PDB file of N, CA and C in Angstrom:
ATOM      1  N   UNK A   1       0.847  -1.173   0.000  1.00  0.00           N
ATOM      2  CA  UNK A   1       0.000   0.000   0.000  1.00  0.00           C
ATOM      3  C   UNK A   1       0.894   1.238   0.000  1.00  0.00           C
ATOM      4  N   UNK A   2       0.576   2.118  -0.888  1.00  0.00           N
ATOM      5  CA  UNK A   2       1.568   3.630  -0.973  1.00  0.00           C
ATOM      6  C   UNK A   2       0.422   4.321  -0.512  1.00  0.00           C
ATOM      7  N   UNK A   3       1.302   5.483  -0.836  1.00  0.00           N
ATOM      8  CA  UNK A   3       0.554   7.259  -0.189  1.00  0.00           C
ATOM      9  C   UNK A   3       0.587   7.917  -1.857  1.00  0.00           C
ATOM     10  N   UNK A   4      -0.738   8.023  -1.966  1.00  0.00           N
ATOM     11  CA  UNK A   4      -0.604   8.899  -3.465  1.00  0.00           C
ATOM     12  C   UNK A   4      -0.532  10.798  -3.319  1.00  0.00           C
ATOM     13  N   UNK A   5       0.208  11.340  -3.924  1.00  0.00           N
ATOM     14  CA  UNK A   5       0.290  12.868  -3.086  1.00  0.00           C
ATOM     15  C   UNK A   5       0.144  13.482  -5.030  1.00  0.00           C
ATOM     16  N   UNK A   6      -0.724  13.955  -4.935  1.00  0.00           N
ATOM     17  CA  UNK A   6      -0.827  14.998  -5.833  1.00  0.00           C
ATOM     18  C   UNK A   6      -1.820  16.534  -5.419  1.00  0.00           C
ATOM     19  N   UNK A   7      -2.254  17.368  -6.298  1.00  0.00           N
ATOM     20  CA  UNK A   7      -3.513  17.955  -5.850  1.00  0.00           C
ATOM     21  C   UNK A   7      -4.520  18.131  -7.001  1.00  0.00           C
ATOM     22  N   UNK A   8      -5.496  19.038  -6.558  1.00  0.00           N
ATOM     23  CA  UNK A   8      -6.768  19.109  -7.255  1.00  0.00           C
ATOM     24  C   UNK A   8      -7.264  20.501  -6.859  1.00  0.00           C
ATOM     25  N   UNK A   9      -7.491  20.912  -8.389  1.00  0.00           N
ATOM     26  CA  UNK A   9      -8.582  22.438  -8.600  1.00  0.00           C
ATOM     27  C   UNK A   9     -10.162  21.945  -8.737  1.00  0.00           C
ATOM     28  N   UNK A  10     -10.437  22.180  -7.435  1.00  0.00           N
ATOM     29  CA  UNK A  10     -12.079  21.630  -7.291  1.00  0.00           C
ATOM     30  C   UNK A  10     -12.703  23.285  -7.324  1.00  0.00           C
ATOM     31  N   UNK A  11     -14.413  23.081  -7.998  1.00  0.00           N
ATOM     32  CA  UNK A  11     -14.981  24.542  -7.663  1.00  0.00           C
ATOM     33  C   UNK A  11     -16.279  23.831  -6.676  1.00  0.00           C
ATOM     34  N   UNK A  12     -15.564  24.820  -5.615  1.00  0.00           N
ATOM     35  CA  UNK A  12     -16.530  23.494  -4.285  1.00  0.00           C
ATOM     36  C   UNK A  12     -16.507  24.631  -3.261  1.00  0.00           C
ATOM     37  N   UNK A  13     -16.317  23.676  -1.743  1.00  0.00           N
ATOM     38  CA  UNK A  13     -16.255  24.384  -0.405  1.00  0.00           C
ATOM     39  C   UNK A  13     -15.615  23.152   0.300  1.00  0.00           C
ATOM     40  N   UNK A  14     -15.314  23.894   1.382  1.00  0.00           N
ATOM     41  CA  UNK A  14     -14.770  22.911   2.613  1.00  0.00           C
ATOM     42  C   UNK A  14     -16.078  22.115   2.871  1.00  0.00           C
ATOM     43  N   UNK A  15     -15.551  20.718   3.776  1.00  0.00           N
ATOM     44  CA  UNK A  15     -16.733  19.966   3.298  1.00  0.00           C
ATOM     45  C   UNK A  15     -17.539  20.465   4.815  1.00  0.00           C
ATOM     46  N   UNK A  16     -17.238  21.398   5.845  1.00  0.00           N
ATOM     47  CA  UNK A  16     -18.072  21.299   7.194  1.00  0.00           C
ATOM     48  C   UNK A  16     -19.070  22.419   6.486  1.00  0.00           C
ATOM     49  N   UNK A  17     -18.903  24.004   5.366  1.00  0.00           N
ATOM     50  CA  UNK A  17     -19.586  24.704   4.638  1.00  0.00           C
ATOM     51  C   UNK A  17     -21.359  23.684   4.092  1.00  0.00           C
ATOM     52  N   UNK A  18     -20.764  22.190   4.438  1.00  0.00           N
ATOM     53  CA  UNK A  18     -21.795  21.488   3.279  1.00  0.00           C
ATOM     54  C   UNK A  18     -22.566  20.534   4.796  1.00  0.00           C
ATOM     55  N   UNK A  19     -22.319  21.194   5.481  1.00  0.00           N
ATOM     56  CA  UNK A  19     -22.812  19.987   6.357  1.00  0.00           C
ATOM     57  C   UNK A  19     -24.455  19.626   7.053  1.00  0.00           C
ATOM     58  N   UNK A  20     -24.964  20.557   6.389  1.00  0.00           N
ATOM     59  CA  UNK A  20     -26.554  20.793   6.912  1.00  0.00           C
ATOM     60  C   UNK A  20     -27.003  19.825   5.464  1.00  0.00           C
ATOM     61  N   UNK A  21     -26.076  20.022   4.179  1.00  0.00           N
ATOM     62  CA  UNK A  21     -26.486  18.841   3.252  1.00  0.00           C
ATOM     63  C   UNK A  21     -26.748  17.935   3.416  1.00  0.00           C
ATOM     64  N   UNK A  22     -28.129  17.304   3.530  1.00  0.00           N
ATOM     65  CA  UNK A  22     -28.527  15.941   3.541  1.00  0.00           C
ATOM     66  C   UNK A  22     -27.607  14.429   3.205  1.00  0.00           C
ATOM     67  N   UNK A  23     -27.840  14.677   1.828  1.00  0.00           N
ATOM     68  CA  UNK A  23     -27.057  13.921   0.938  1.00  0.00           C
ATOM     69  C   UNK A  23     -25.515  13.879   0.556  1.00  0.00           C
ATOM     70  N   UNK A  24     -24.775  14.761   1.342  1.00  0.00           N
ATOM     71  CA  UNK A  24     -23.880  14.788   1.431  1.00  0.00           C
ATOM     72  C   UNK A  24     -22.575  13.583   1.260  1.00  0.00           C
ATOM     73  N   UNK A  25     -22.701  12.430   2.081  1.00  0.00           N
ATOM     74  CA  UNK A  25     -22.201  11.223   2.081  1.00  0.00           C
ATOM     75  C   UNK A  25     -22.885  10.791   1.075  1.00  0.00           C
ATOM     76  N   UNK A  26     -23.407  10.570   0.677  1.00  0.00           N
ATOM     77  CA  UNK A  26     -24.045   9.793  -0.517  1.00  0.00           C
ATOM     78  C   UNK A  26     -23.622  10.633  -1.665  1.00  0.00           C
ATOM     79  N   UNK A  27     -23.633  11.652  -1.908  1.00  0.00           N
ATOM     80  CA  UNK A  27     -22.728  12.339  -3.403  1.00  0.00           C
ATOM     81  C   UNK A  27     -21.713  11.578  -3.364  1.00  0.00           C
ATOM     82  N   UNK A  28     -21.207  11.329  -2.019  1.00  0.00           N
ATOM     83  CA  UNK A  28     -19.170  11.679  -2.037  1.00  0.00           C
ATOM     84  C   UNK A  28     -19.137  10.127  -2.253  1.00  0.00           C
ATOM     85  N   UNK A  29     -19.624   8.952  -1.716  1.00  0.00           N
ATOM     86  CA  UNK A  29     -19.715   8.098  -1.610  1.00  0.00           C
ATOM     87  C   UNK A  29     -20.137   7.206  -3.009  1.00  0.00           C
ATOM     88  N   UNK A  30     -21.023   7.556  -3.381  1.00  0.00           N
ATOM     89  CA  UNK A  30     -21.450   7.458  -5.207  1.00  0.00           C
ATOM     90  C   UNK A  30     -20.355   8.028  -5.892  1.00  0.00           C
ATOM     91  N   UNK A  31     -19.182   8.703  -5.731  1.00  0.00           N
ATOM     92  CA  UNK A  31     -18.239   9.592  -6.415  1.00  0.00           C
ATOM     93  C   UNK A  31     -19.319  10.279  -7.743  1.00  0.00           C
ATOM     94  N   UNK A  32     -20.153  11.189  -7.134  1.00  0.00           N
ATOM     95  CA  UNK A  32     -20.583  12.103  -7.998  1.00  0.00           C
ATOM     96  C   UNK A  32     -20.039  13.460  -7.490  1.00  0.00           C
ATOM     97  N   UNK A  33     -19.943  13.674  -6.153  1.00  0.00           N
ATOM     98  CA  UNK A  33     -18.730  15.027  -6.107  1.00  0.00           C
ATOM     99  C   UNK A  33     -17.762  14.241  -5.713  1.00  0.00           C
ATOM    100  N   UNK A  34     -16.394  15.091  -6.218  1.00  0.00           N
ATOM    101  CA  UNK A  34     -15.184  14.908  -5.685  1.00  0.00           C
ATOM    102  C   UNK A  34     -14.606  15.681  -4.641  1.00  0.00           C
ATOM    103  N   UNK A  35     -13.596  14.819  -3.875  1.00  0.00           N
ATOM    104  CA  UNK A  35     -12.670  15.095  -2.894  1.00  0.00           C
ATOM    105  C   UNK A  35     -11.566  15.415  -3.082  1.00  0.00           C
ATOM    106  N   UNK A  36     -10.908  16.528  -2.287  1.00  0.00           N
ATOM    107  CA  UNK A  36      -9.537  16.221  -2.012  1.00  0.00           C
ATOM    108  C   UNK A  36      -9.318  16.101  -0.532  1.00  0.00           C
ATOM    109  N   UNK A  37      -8.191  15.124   0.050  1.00  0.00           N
ATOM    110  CA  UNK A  37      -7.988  14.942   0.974  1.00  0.00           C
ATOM    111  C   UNK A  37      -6.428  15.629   1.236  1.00  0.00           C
ATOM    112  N   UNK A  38      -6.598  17.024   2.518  1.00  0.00           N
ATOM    113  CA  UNK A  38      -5.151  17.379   2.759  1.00  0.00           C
ATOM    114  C   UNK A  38      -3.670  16.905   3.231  1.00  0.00           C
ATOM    115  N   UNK A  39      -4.683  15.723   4.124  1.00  0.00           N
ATOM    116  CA  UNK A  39      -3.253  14.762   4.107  1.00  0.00           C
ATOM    117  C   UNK A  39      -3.846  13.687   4.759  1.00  0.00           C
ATOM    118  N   UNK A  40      -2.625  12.405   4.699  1.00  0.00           N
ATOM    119  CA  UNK A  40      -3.255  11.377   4.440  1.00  0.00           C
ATOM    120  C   UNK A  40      -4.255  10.544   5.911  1.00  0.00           C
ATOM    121  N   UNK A  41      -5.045  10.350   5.053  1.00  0.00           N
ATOM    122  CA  UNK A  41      -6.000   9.539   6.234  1.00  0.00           C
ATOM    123  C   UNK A  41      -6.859  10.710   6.650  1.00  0.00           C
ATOM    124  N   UNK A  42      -7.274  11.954   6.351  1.00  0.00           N
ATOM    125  CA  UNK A  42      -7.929  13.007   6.926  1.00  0.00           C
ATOM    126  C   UNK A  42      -9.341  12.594   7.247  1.00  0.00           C
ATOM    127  N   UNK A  43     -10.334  12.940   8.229  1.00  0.00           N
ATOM    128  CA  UNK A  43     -10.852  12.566   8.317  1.00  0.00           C
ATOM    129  C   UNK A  43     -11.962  14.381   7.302  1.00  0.00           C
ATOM    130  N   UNK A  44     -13.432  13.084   6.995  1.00  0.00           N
ATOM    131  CA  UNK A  44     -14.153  13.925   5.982  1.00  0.00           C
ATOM    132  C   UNK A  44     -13.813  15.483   6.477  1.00  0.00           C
ATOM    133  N   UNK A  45     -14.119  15.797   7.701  1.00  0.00           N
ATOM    134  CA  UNK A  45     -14.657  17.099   7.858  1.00  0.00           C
ATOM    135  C   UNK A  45     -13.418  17.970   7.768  1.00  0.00           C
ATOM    136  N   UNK A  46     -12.747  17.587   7.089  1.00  0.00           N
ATOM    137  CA  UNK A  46     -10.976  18.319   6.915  1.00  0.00           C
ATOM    138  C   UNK A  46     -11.045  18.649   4.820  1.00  0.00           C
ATOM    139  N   UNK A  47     -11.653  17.454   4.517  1.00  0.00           N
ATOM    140  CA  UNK A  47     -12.015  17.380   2.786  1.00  0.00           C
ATOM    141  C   UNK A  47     -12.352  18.732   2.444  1.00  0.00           C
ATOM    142  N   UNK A  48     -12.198  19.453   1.453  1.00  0.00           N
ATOM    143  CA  UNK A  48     -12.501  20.240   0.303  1.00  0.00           C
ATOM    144  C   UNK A  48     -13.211  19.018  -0.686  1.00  0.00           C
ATOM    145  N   UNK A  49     -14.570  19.830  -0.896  1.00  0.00           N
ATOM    146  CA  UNK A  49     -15.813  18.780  -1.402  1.00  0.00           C
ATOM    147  C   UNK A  49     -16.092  19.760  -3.199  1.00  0.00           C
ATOM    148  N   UNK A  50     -16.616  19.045  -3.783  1.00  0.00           N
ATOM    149  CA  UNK A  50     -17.172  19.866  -5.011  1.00  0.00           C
ATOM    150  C   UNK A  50     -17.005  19.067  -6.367  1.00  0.00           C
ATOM    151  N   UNK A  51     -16.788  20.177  -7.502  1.00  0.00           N
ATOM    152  CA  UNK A  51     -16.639  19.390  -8.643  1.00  0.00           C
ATOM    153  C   UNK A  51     -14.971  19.153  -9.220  1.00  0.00           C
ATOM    154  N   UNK A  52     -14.530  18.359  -9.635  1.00  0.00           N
ATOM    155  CA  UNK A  52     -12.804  18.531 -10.057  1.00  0.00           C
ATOM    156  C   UNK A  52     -12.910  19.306 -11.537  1.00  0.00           C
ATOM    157  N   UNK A  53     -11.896  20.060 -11.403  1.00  0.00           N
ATOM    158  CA  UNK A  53     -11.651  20.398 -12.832  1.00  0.00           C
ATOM    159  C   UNK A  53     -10.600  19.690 -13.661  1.00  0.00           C
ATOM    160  N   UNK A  54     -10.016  19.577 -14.779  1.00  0.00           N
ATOM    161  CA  UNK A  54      -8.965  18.900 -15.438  1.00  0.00           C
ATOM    162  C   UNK A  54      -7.336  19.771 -14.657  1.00  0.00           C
ATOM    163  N   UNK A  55      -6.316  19.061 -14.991  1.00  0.00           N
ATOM    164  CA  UNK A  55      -4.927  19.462 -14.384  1.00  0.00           C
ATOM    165  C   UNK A  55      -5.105  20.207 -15.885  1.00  0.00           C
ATOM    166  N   UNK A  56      -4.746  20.110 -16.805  1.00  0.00           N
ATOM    167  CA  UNK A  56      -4.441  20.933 -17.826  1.00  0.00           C
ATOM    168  C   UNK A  56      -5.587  21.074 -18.910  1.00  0.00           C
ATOM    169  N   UNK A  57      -5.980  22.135 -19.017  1.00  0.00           N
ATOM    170  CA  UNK A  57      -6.279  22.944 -19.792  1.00  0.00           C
ATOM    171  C   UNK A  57      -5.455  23.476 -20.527  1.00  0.00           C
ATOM    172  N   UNK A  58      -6.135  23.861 -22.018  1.00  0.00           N
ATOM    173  CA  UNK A  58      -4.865  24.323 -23.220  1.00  0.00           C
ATOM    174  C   UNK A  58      -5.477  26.005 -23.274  1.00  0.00           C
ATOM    175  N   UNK A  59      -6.733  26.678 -22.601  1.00  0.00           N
ATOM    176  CA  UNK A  59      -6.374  28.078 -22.992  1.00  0.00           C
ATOM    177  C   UNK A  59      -7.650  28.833 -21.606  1.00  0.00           C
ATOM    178  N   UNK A  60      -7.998  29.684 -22.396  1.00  0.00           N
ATOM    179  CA  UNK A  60      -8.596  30.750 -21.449  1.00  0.00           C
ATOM    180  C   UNK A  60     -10.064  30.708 -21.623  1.00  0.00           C
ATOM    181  N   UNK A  61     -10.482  29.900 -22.967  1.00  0.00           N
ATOM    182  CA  UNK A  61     -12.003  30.128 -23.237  1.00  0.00           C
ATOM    183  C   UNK A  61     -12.416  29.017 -22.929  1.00  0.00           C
ATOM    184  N   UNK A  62     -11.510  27.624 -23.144  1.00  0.00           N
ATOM    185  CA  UNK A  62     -11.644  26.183 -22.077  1.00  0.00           C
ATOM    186  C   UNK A  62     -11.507  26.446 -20.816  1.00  0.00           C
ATOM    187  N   UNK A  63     -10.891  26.679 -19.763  1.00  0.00           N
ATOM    188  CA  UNK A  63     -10.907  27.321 -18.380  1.00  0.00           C
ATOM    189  C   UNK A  63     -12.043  27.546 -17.840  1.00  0.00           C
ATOM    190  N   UNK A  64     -12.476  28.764 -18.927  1.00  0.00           N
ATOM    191  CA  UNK A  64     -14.072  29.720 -18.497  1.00  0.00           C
ATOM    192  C   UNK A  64     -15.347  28.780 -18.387  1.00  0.00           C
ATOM    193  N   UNK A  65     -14.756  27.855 -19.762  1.00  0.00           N
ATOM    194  CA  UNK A  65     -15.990  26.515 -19.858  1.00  0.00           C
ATOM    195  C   UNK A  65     -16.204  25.879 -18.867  1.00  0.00           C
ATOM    196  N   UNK A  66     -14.965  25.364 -18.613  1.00  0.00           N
ATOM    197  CA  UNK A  66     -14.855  24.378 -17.331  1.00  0.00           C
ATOM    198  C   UNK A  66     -15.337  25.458 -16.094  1.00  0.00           C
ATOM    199  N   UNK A  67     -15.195  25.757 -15.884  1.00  0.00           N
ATOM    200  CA  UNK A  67     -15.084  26.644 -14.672  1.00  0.00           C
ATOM    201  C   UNK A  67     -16.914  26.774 -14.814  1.00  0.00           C
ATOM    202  N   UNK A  68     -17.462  27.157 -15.566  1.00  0.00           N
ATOM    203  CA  UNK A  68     -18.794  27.325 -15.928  1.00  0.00           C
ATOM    204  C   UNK A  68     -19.588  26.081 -15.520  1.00  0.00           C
ATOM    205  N   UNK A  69     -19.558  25.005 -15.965  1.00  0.00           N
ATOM    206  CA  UNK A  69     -19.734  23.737 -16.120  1.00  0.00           C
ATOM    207  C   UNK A  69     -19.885  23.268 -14.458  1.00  0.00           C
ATOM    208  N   UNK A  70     -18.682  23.410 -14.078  1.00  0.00           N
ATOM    209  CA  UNK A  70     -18.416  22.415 -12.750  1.00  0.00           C
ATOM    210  C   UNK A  70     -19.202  23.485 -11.843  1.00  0.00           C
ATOM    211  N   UNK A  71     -19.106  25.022 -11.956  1.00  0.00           N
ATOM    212  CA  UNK A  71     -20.230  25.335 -10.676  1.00  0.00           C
ATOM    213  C   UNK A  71     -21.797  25.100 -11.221  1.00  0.00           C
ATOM    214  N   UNK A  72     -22.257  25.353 -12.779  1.00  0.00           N
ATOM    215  CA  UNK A  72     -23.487  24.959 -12.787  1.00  0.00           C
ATOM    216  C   UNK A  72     -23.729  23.160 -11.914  1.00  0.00           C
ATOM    217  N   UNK A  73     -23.291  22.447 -12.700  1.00  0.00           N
ATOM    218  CA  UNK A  73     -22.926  20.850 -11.796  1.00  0.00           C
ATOM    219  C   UNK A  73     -23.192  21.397 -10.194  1.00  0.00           C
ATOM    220  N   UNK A  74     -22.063  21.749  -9.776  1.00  0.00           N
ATOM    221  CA  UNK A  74     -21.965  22.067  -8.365  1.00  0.00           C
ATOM    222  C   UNK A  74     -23.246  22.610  -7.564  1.00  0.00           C
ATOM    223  N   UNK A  75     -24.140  23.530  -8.118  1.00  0.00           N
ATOM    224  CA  UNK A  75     -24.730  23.951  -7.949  1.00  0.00           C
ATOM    225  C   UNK A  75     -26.439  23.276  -7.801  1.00  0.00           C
ATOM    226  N   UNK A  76     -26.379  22.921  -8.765  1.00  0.00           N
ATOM    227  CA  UNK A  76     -27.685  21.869  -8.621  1.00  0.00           C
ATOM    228  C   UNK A  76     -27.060  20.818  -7.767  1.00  0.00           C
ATOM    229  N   UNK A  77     -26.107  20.162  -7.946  1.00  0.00           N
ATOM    230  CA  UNK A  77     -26.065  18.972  -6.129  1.00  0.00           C
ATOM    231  C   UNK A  77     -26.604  20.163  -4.716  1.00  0.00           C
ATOM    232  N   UNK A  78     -25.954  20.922  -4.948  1.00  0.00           N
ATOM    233  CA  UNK A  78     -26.103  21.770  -3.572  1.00  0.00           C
ATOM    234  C   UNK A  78     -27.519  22.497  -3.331  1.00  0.00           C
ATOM    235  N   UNK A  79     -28.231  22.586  -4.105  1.00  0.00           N
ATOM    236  CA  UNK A  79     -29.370  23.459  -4.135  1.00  0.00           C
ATOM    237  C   UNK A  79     -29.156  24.742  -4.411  1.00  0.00           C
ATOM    238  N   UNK A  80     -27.721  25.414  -5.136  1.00  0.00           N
ATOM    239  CA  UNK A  80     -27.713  26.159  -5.488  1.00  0.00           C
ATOM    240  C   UNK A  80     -26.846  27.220  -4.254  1.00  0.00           C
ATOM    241  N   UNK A  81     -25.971  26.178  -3.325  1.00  0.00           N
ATOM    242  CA  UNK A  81     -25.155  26.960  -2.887  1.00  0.00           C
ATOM    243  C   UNK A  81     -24.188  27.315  -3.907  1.00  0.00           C
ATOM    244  N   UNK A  82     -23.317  28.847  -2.974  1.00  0.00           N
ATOM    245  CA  UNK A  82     -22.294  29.053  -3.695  1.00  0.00           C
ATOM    246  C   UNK A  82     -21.013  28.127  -3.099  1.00  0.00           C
ATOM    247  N   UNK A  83     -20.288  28.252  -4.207  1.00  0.00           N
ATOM    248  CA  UNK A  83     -18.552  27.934  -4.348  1.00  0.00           C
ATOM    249  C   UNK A  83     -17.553  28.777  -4.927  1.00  0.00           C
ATOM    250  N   UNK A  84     -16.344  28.381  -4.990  1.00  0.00           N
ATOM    251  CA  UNK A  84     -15.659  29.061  -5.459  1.00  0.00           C
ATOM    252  C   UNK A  84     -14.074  28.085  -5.513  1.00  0.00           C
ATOM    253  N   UNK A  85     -13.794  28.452  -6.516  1.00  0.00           N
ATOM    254  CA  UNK A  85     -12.282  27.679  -6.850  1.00  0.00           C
ATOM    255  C   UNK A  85     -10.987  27.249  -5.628  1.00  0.00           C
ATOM    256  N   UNK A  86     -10.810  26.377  -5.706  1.00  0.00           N
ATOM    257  CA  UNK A  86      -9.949  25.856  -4.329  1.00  0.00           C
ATOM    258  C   UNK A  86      -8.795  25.303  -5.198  1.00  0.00           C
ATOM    259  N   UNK A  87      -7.812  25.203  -5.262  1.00  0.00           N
ATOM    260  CA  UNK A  87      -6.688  24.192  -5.327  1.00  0.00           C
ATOM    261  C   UNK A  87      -6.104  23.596  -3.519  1.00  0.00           C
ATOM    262  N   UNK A  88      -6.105  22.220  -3.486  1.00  0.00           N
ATOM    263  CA  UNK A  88      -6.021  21.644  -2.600  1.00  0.00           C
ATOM    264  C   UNK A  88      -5.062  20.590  -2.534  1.00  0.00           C
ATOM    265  N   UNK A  89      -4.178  19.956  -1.601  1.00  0.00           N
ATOM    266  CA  UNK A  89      -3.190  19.058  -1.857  1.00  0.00           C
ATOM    267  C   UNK A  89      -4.663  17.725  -1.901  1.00  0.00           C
ATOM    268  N   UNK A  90      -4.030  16.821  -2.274  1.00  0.00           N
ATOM    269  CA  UNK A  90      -5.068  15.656  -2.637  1.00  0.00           C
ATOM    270  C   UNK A  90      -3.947  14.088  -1.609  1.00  0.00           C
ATOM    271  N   UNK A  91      -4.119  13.829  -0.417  1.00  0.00           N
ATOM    272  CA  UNK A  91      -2.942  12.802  -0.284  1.00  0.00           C
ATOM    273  C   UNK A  91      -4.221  11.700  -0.004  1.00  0.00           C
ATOM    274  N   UNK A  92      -3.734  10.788  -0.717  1.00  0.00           N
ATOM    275  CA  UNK A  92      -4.599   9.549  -0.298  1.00  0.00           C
ATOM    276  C   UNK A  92      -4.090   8.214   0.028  1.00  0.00           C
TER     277      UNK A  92
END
C-alpha cells in the first residue's frame, strides 16, 4: 500500500460549509462530487468537497468553460449553494 500525493482544482467548499447537506455522504460516496484529501487519512470534515476540474487545460475560453460547467454541476447537487475555486493538496 503507498501514499498517493498529488492535488486538485475543485470549484466546491470545505466539506463542514456542506454539512446541513442531507445527501452529502451519498454524493461523495457514489463519487458524484469529488474530494480532495489534505493529508493522508484526513478525516471527511478536513475534505474540500465539489466538482474537479482537469490538471491541464490548453487556454482561457476552455478554463471559463470548465469553470462554468463544474459550478453549474456544483450547484444543482447543492441546491444552489455558492462555491468558489480551491486548489487543494489531494494525499490519499
Amino acid at each position: 500500500m503507498g501514499i498517493s500525493m498529488d492535488a486538485m482544482l475543485l470549484y466546491g467548499v470545505g466539506f463542514d460549509e456542506l454539512s446541513e447537506l442531507e445527501d452529502l455522504g451519498e454524493l461523495l460516496d457514489n463519487g458524484e462530487m469529488d474530494y480532495a484529501s489534505p493529508y493522508y487519512d484526513s478525516p471527511r470534515d478536513e475534505w474540500v468537497v465539489g466538482v474537479a476540474l482537469p490538471s491541464e487545460i490548453p487556454g482561457e475560453a476552455e478554463m471559463l468553460e470548465f469553470i462554468r460547467q463544474a459550478k453549474a454541476e456544483f450547484e444543482s447537487m447543492t441546491g444552489g449553494l455558492p462555491g468558489r475555486l480551491i486548489v487543494s493538496p489531494n494525499i490519499t
